[in-house]
Amino acid sequence: MKSRWIVGGGDYLEHAYQAWKQARPDEAVEKIEVPQSPDYAFDLNVFDALDPAQGAMFIAFDERFGNFKRMELLQAAMERGFALEPFVAPGASVAPDAVIGPNVFVGANASIGSSAHVEYNCVIHAGVNLGFGVRLRPSCWLIWA
């Protein structure tokens, strides 16, 4: 069985981890917190204990740094050969011709319409509806209010 590593930090790490665990109870889902130094540099040694051939990764880091730190982790994972997969929650609706990029999070009851294109590293929280032909550039965060 391949592993699924949810990697990052902050509240969003816990949120993403719980979503993956609930949606994929038959998979080995592991939460891995990446420590940061006082100057916010990541300790990337956590990647050294993982084999890219043995699983896939999802990067989950809070938006408090304007997504820059999340992108830094994403880049480090890709440089080390890890596959980054999107997460689509049970109950979310994604049109068959919609394109969902790597490391995208689609929450419960979200809807993505026909011909939509969601580029990598986006977060679409529960209840958000994207209509026909919508295009999201990388690293967008959409929250239903």
Coordinates of N, CA and C in Angstrom, one line a residue:
M1 N 0.8 -1.2 0.0 CA 0.0 0.0 0.0 C 0.9 1.2 0.0
K2 N 0.6 2.2 -0.9 CA 1.3 3.4 -0.9 C 0.9 4.3 0.2
S3 N 1.9 5.2 0.6 CA 1.6 6.1 1.7 C 1.1 7.4 1.1
R4 N 0.4 8.2 2.0 CA 0.0 9.5 1.7 C 0.5 10.4 2.8
W5 N 1.3 11.3 2.5 CA 1.9 12.2 3.5 C 1.3 13.6 3.4
I6 N 0.7 14.1 4.5 CA 0.2 15.4 4.5 C 1.3 16.2 5.3
V7 N 1.9 17.2 4.6 CA 3.1 17.8 5.1 C 2.9 19.3 5.3
G8 N 3.4 19.9 6.4 CA 3.3 21.3 6.5 C 3.3 21.8 7.9
G9 N 2.4 22.7 8.2 CA 2.3 23.3 9.6 C 1.1 24.2 9.8
G10 N 0.8 24.5 11.0 CA -0.3 25.4 11.3 C -1.6 24.7 11.3
D11 N -2.6 25.5 11.5 CA -4.0 25.0 11.6 C -4.4 24.2 10.3
Y12 N -4.0 24.7 9.2 CA -4.4 24.1 7.9 C -3.8 22.7 7.8
L13 N -2.7 22.4 8.3 CA -2.1 21.1 8.3 C -3.1 20.1 9.0
E14 N -3.6 20.5 10.1 CA -4.5 19.6 10.8 C -5.8 19.4 10.0
H15 N -6.3 20.5 9.5 CA -7.6 20.5 8.7 C -7.4 19.6 7.5
A16 N -6.3 19.7 6.7 CA -6.1 18.9 5.6 C -5.9 17.4 5.9
Y17 N -5.1 17.2 7.0 CA -4.9 15.8 7.5 C -6.2 15.1 7.8
Q18 N -7.1 15.8 8.6 CA -8.3 15.2 9.0 C -9.2 14.9 7.8
A19 N -9.2 15.8 6.8 CA -10.0 15.6 5.6 C -9.5 14.4 4.8
W20 N -8.2 14.3 4.7 CA -7.7 13.1 4.0 C -8.0 11.8 4.7
K21 N -7.8 11.8 6.0 CA -8.1 10.6 6.9 C -9.5 10.2 6.7
Q22 N -10.4 11.1 6.8 CA -11.9 10.8 6.7 C -12.2 10.3 5.3
A23 N -11.7 11.0 4.2 CA -12.0 10.6 2.9 C -11.4 9.3 2.4
R24 N -10.2 9.0 3.0 CA -9.4 7.8 2.5 C -9.1 6.9 3.7
P25 N -10.1 6.3 4.4 CA -9.9 5.5 5.5 C -9.1 4.2 5.2
D26 N -9.0 3.8 4.0 CA -8.3 2.6 3.6 C -6.9 2.8 3.2
E27 N -6.4 4.1 3.3 CA -5.0 4.4 2.9 C -4.2 4.7 4.2
A28 N -2.9 4.6 4.0 CA -2.0 5.0 5.1 C -1.7 6.5 5.0
V29 N -2.4 7.3 5.8 CA -2.3 8.8 5.7 C -1.5 9.2 7.0
E30 N -0.4 9.9 6.7 CA 0.4 10.3 7.8 C 0.6 11.9 7.8
K31 N 0.5 12.5 9.0 CA 0.7 13.9 9.1 C 2.1 14.1 9.5
I32 N 2.8 15.0 8.8 CA 4.2 15.4 9.1 C 4.3 16.9 9.2
E33 N 4.6 17.3 10.4 CA 4.8 18.7 10.6 C 6.3 19.1 10.3
V34 N 6.5 20.1 9.6 CA 7.8 20.6 9.2 C 8.2 21.7 10.2
P35 N 9.2 21.5 11.0 CA 9.6 22.5 11.9 C 10.2 23.7 11.2
Q36 N 10.1 24.9 11.9 CA 10.7 26.1 11.4 C 11.6 26.7 12.5
S37 N 12.7 27.3 12.0 CA 13.6 28.0 12.9 C 13.0 29.4 13.3
P38 N 13.6 30.1 14.3 CA 13.0 31.4 14.6 C 12.9 32.4 13.5
D39 N 13.8 32.2 12.4 CA 13.7 33.1 11.3 C 12.8 32.5 10.2
Y40 N 12.0 31.5 10.5 CA 11.0 30.9 9.7 C 11.5 30.0 8.6
A41 N 12.8 29.6 8.6 CA 13.4 28.7 7.7 C 12.9 27.3 8.0
F42 N 12.5 26.5 7.0 CA 12.1 25.1 7.3 C 13.2 24.2 7.5
D43 N 13.0 23.2 8.3 CA 13.9 22.1 8.5 C 13.5 21.0 7.5
L44 N 14.1 21.0 6.3 CA 13.6 20.1 5.3 C 14.2 18.6 5.4
N45 N 14.8 18.4 6.5 CA 15.3 17.0 6.8 C 14.2 16.0 6.9
V46 N 13.0 16.5 7.2 CA 11.8 15.5 7.2 C 11.6 14.8 5.9
F47 N 12.0 15.4 4.8 CA 11.9 14.8 3.5 C 12.8 13.6 3.3
D48 N 14.0 13.7 4.0 CA 15.0 12.7 3.9 C 14.6 11.3 4.3
A49 N 13.6 11.2 5.2 CA 13.2 9.9 5.7 C 12.1 9.3 4.9
L50 N 11.7 10.0 3.8 CA 10.6 9.5 2.9 C 11.1 9.2 1.6
D51 N 10.5 8.1 1.0 CA 10.9 7.7 -0.4 C 9.8 8.1 -1.4
P52 N 10.1 9.0 -2.3 CA 9.1 9.4 -3.3 C 8.4 8.3 -4.0
A53 N 9.1 7.1 -4.2 CA 8.5 6.0 -4.9 C 7.4 5.3 -4.0
Q54 N 7.4 5.6 -2.7 CA 6.5 4.9 -1.8 C 5.2 5.6 -1.5
G55 N 5.0 6.8 -2.2 CA 3.7 7.4 -1.9 C 3.6 8.8 -2.5
A56 N 2.6 9.5 -2.1 CA 2.3 10.8 -2.7 C 2.1 11.8 -1.5
M57 N 2.3 13.1 -1.8 CA 2.3 14.1 -0.8 C 1.2 15.2 -1.1
F58 N 0.8 15.8 0.0 CA 0.0 17.0 -0.1 C 0.6 18.0 0.9
I59 N 0.8 19.2 0.4 CA 1.5 20.3 1.2 C 0.3 21.1 1.8
A60 N 0.3 21.3 3.1 CA -0.7 22.0 3.8 C 0.0 23.0 4.8
F61 N -0.1 24.3 4.4 CA 0.5 25.3 5.3 C -0.4 26.5 5.3
D62 N -0.5 27.1 6.5 CA -1.4 28.3 6.6 C -1.1 29.4 5.6
E63 N -2.1 30.2 5.3 CA -2.0 31.3 4.4 C -1.4 32.5 5.1
R64 N -1.0 32.4 6.3 CA -0.5 33.6 7.1 C 0.7 34.2 6.4
F65 N 1.5 33.5 5.6 CA 2.6 34.1 4.9 C 2.3 34.4 3.5
G66 N 1.0 34.6 3.2 CA 0.6 34.9 1.8 C 0.9 33.8 0.8
N67 N 0.9 32.5 1.3 CA 1.2 31.3 0.5 C 2.7 31.2 0.1
F68 N 3.5 32.1 0.5 CA 4.9 32.0 0.1 C 5.6 30.7 0.7
K69 N 5.3 30.5 2.0 CA 5.9 29.4 2.7 C 5.3 28.0 2.2
R70 N 4.1 28.0 1.8 CA 3.5 26.8 1.3 C 4.1 26.5 -0.1
M71 N 4.4 27.5 -0.9 CA 5.0 27.3 -2.2 C 6.5 26.9 -2.0
E72 N 7.1 27.4 -0.9 CA 8.5 26.9 -0.6 C 8.5 25.4 -0.3
L73 N 7.6 24.9 0.5 CA 7.5 23.5 0.8 C 7.1 22.7 -0.5
L74 N 6.2 23.2 -1.3 CA 5.8 22.5 -2.5 C 7.0 22.4 -3.4
Q75 N 7.8 23.4 -3.6 CA 9.0 23.4 -4.5 C 10.0 22.4 -3.9
A76 N 10.2 22.4 -2.6 CA 11.2 21.4 -2.0 C 10.7 20.0 -2.3
A77 N 9.4 19.7 -2.2 CA 8.9 18.4 -2.4 C 9.1 18.0 -3.8
M78 N 8.8 18.9 -4.8 CA 8.9 18.6 -6.2 C 10.4 18.3 -6.6
E79 N 11.3 19.1 -6.0 CA 12.7 19.0 -6.3 C 13.2 17.6 -5.9
R80 N 12.6 17.1 -4.8 CA 13.0 15.8 -4.3 C 12.2 14.6 -5.0
G81 N 11.4 14.9 -6.0 CA 10.7 13.9 -6.8 C 9.4 13.4 -6.2
F82 N 8.8 14.1 -5.3 CA 7.5 13.7 -4.7 C 6.4 14.1 -5.6
A83 N 5.4 13.1 -5.8 CA 4.2 13.4 -6.5 C 3.3 14.2 -5.6
L84 N 2.7 15.2 -6.1 CA 1.7 16.1 -5.4 C 0.3 15.9 -6.0
E85 N -0.6 15.4 -5.2 CA -1.9 15.1 -5.7 C -2.9 16.1 -5.1
P86 N -4.0 16.3 -5.9 CA -5.1 17.1 -5.3 C -6.0 16.3 -4.4
F87 N -6.7 17.1 -3.5 CA -7.7 16.4 -2.7 C -9.1 17.0 -3.1
V88 N -10.0 16.1 -3.3 CA -11.4 16.4 -3.6 C -12.2 15.7 -2.5
A89 N -12.9 16.5 -1.7 CA -13.7 15.9 -0.6 C -14.9 15.2 -1.1
P90 N -15.2 14.1 -0.4 CA -16.5 13.5 -0.7 C -17.6 14.5 -0.6
G91 N -18.5 14.5 -1.5 CA -19.6 15.5 -1.4 C -19.3 16.7 -2.3
A92 N -18.1 16.9 -2.7 CA -17.8 18.0 -3.6 C -18.2 17.5 -5.0
S93 N -18.5 18.5 -5.9 CA -19.0 18.2 -7.2 C -18.0 18.8 -8.2
V94 N -17.3 18.0 -9.0 CA -16.4 18.5 -10.0 C -16.8 18.0 -11.4
A95 N -17.1 18.9 -12.3 CA -17.5 18.5 -13.6 C -16.4 17.6 -14.3
P96 N -16.8 16.6 -15.1 CA -15.9 15.7 -15.7 C -14.8 16.4 -16.5
D97 N -15.1 17.5 -17.1 CA -14.1 18.2 -18.0 C -13.4 19.3 -17.2
A98 N -13.6 19.5 -15.9 CA -12.8 20.5 -15.2 C -11.4 19.9 -15.0
V99 N -10.5 20.8 -14.9 CA -9.1 20.5 -14.6 C -8.7 20.9 -13.2
I100 N -8.2 20.0 -12.5 CA -7.8 20.2 -11.1 C -6.3 20.0 -11.0
G101 N -5.5 21.0 -10.7 CA -4.1 20.8 -10.6 C -3.5 20.1 -9.4
P102 N -2.2 19.9 -9.3 CA -1.6 19.3 -8.2 C -1.7 20.1 -6.9
N103 N -1.8 19.5 -5.8 CA -1.9 20.1 -4.5 C -3.0 21.1 -4.3
V104 N -4.1 20.8 -5.0 CA -5.4 21.6 -4.9 C -6.2 20.9 -3.8
F105 N -6.9 21.7 -3.0 CA -7.8 21.2 -2.0 C -9.2 21.7 -2.3
V106 N -10.1 20.8 -2.5 CA -11.5 21.1 -2.8 C -12.3 20.5 -1.6
G107 N -12.9 21.4 -0.8 CA -13.7 21.1 0.4 C -15.0 20.5 0.1
A108 N -15.6 20.0 1.1 CA -17.0 19.3 1.1 C -18.0 20.3 0.5
N109 N -18.9 19.9 -0.3 CA -20.0 20.6 -0.8 C -19.5 21.8 -1.7
A110 N -18.3 21.8 -2.1 CA -17.8 22.7 -3.1 C -18.2 22.2 -4.5
S111 N -18.4 23.1 -5.4 CA -18.8 22.8 -6.8 C -17.9 23.5 -7.8
I112 N -17.4 22.7 -8.7 CA -16.5 23.2 -9.8 C -17.2 22.8 -11.1
G113 N -17.6 23.9 -11.9 CA -18.3 23.7 -13.1 C -17.6 23.3 -14.3
S114 N -18.3 23.0 -15.3 CA -17.8 22.6 -16.6 C -16.7 23.5 -17.2
S115 N -15.7 23.0 -17.8 CA -14.6 23.8 -18.4 C -13.8 24.7 -17.4
A116 N -14.0 24.5 -16.1 CA -13.2 25.2 -15.1 C -11.8 24.7 -15.1
H117 N -10.9 25.5 -14.7 CA -9.5 25.1 -14.6 C -8.9 25.7 -13.3
V118 N -8.5 24.8 -12.4 CA -8.0 25.2 -11.1 C -6.5 24.8 -11.1
E119 N -5.6 25.8 -11.2 CA -4.2 25.6 -11.2 C -3.7 25.1 -9.9
Y120 N -2.5 24.7 -9.8 CA -1.8 24.1 -8.7 C -1.9 25.0 -7.4
N121 N -1.9 24.3 -6.3 CA -1.8 24.9 -4.9 C -3.0 25.7 -4.5
C122 N -4.1 25.6 -5.1 CA -5.3 26.4 -4.7 C -6.0 25.7 -3.6
V123 N -6.7 26.5 -2.8 CA -7.6 25.9 -1.7 C -9.0 26.5 -1.9
I124 N -9.9 25.5 -2.1 CA -11.3 25.9 -2.3 C -12.1 25.3 -1.2
H125 N -12.5 26.1 -0.2 CA -13.1 25.6 1.0 C -14.5 25.2 0.7
A126 N -15.1 24.5 1.7 CA -16.4 23.9 1.7 C -17.4 25.0 1.3
G127 N -18.3 24.6 0.4 CA -19.4 25.4 0.0 C -19.1 26.4 -1.2
V128 N -17.9 26.5 -1.6 CA -17.6 27.5 -2.7 C -18.1 26.9 -4.0
N129 N -18.7 27.7 -4.8 CA -19.1 27.3 -6.2 C -18.4 28.1 -7.3
L130 N -17.7 27.3 -8.1 CA -17.1 27.9 -9.3 C -17.9 27.5 -10.5
G131 N -18.3 28.5 -11.3 CA -19.1 28.3 -12.4 C -18.4 27.8 -13.7
F132 N -19.1 27.8 -14.8 CA -18.6 27.4 -16.1 C -17.4 28.2 -16.5
G133 N -16.3 27.6 -16.9 CA -15.2 28.2 -17.5 C -14.3 29.0 -16.5
V134 N -14.6 29.0 -15.2 CA -13.8 29.8 -14.3 C -12.3 29.2 -14.3
R135 N -11.4 30.2 -14.3 CA -10.0 29.8 -14.2 C -9.3 30.4 -13.0
L136 N -8.8 29.6 -12.1 CA -8.1 30.1 -10.9 C -6.6 29.9 -11.2
R137 N -5.9 31.0 -11.0 CA -4.4 30.9 -11.1 C -3.8 30.2 -9.9
P138 N -2.5 29.9 -9.9 CA -1.9 29.2 -8.8 C -2.1 29.9 -7.4
S139 N -2.3 29.1 -6.4 CA -2.2 29.5 -5.0 C -3.4 30.4 -4.5
C140 N -4.5 30.3 -5.2 CA -5.7 31.0 -4.7 C -6.3 30.3 -3.5
W141 N -6.9 31.1 -2.6 CA -7.6 30.6 -1.5 C -9.0 31.2 -1.6
L142 N -10.0 30.3 -1.7 CA -11.4 30.8 -1.8 C -12.2 30.3 -0.6
I143 N -12.8 31.2 0.1 CA -13.6 30.9 1.3 C -15.0 31.3 1.1
W144 N -15.9 30.4 1.4 CA -17.3 30.8 1.3 C -17.7 31.6 2.6
A145 N -18.3 32.7 2.4 CA -18.7 33.5 3.6 C -20.2 33.8 3.5

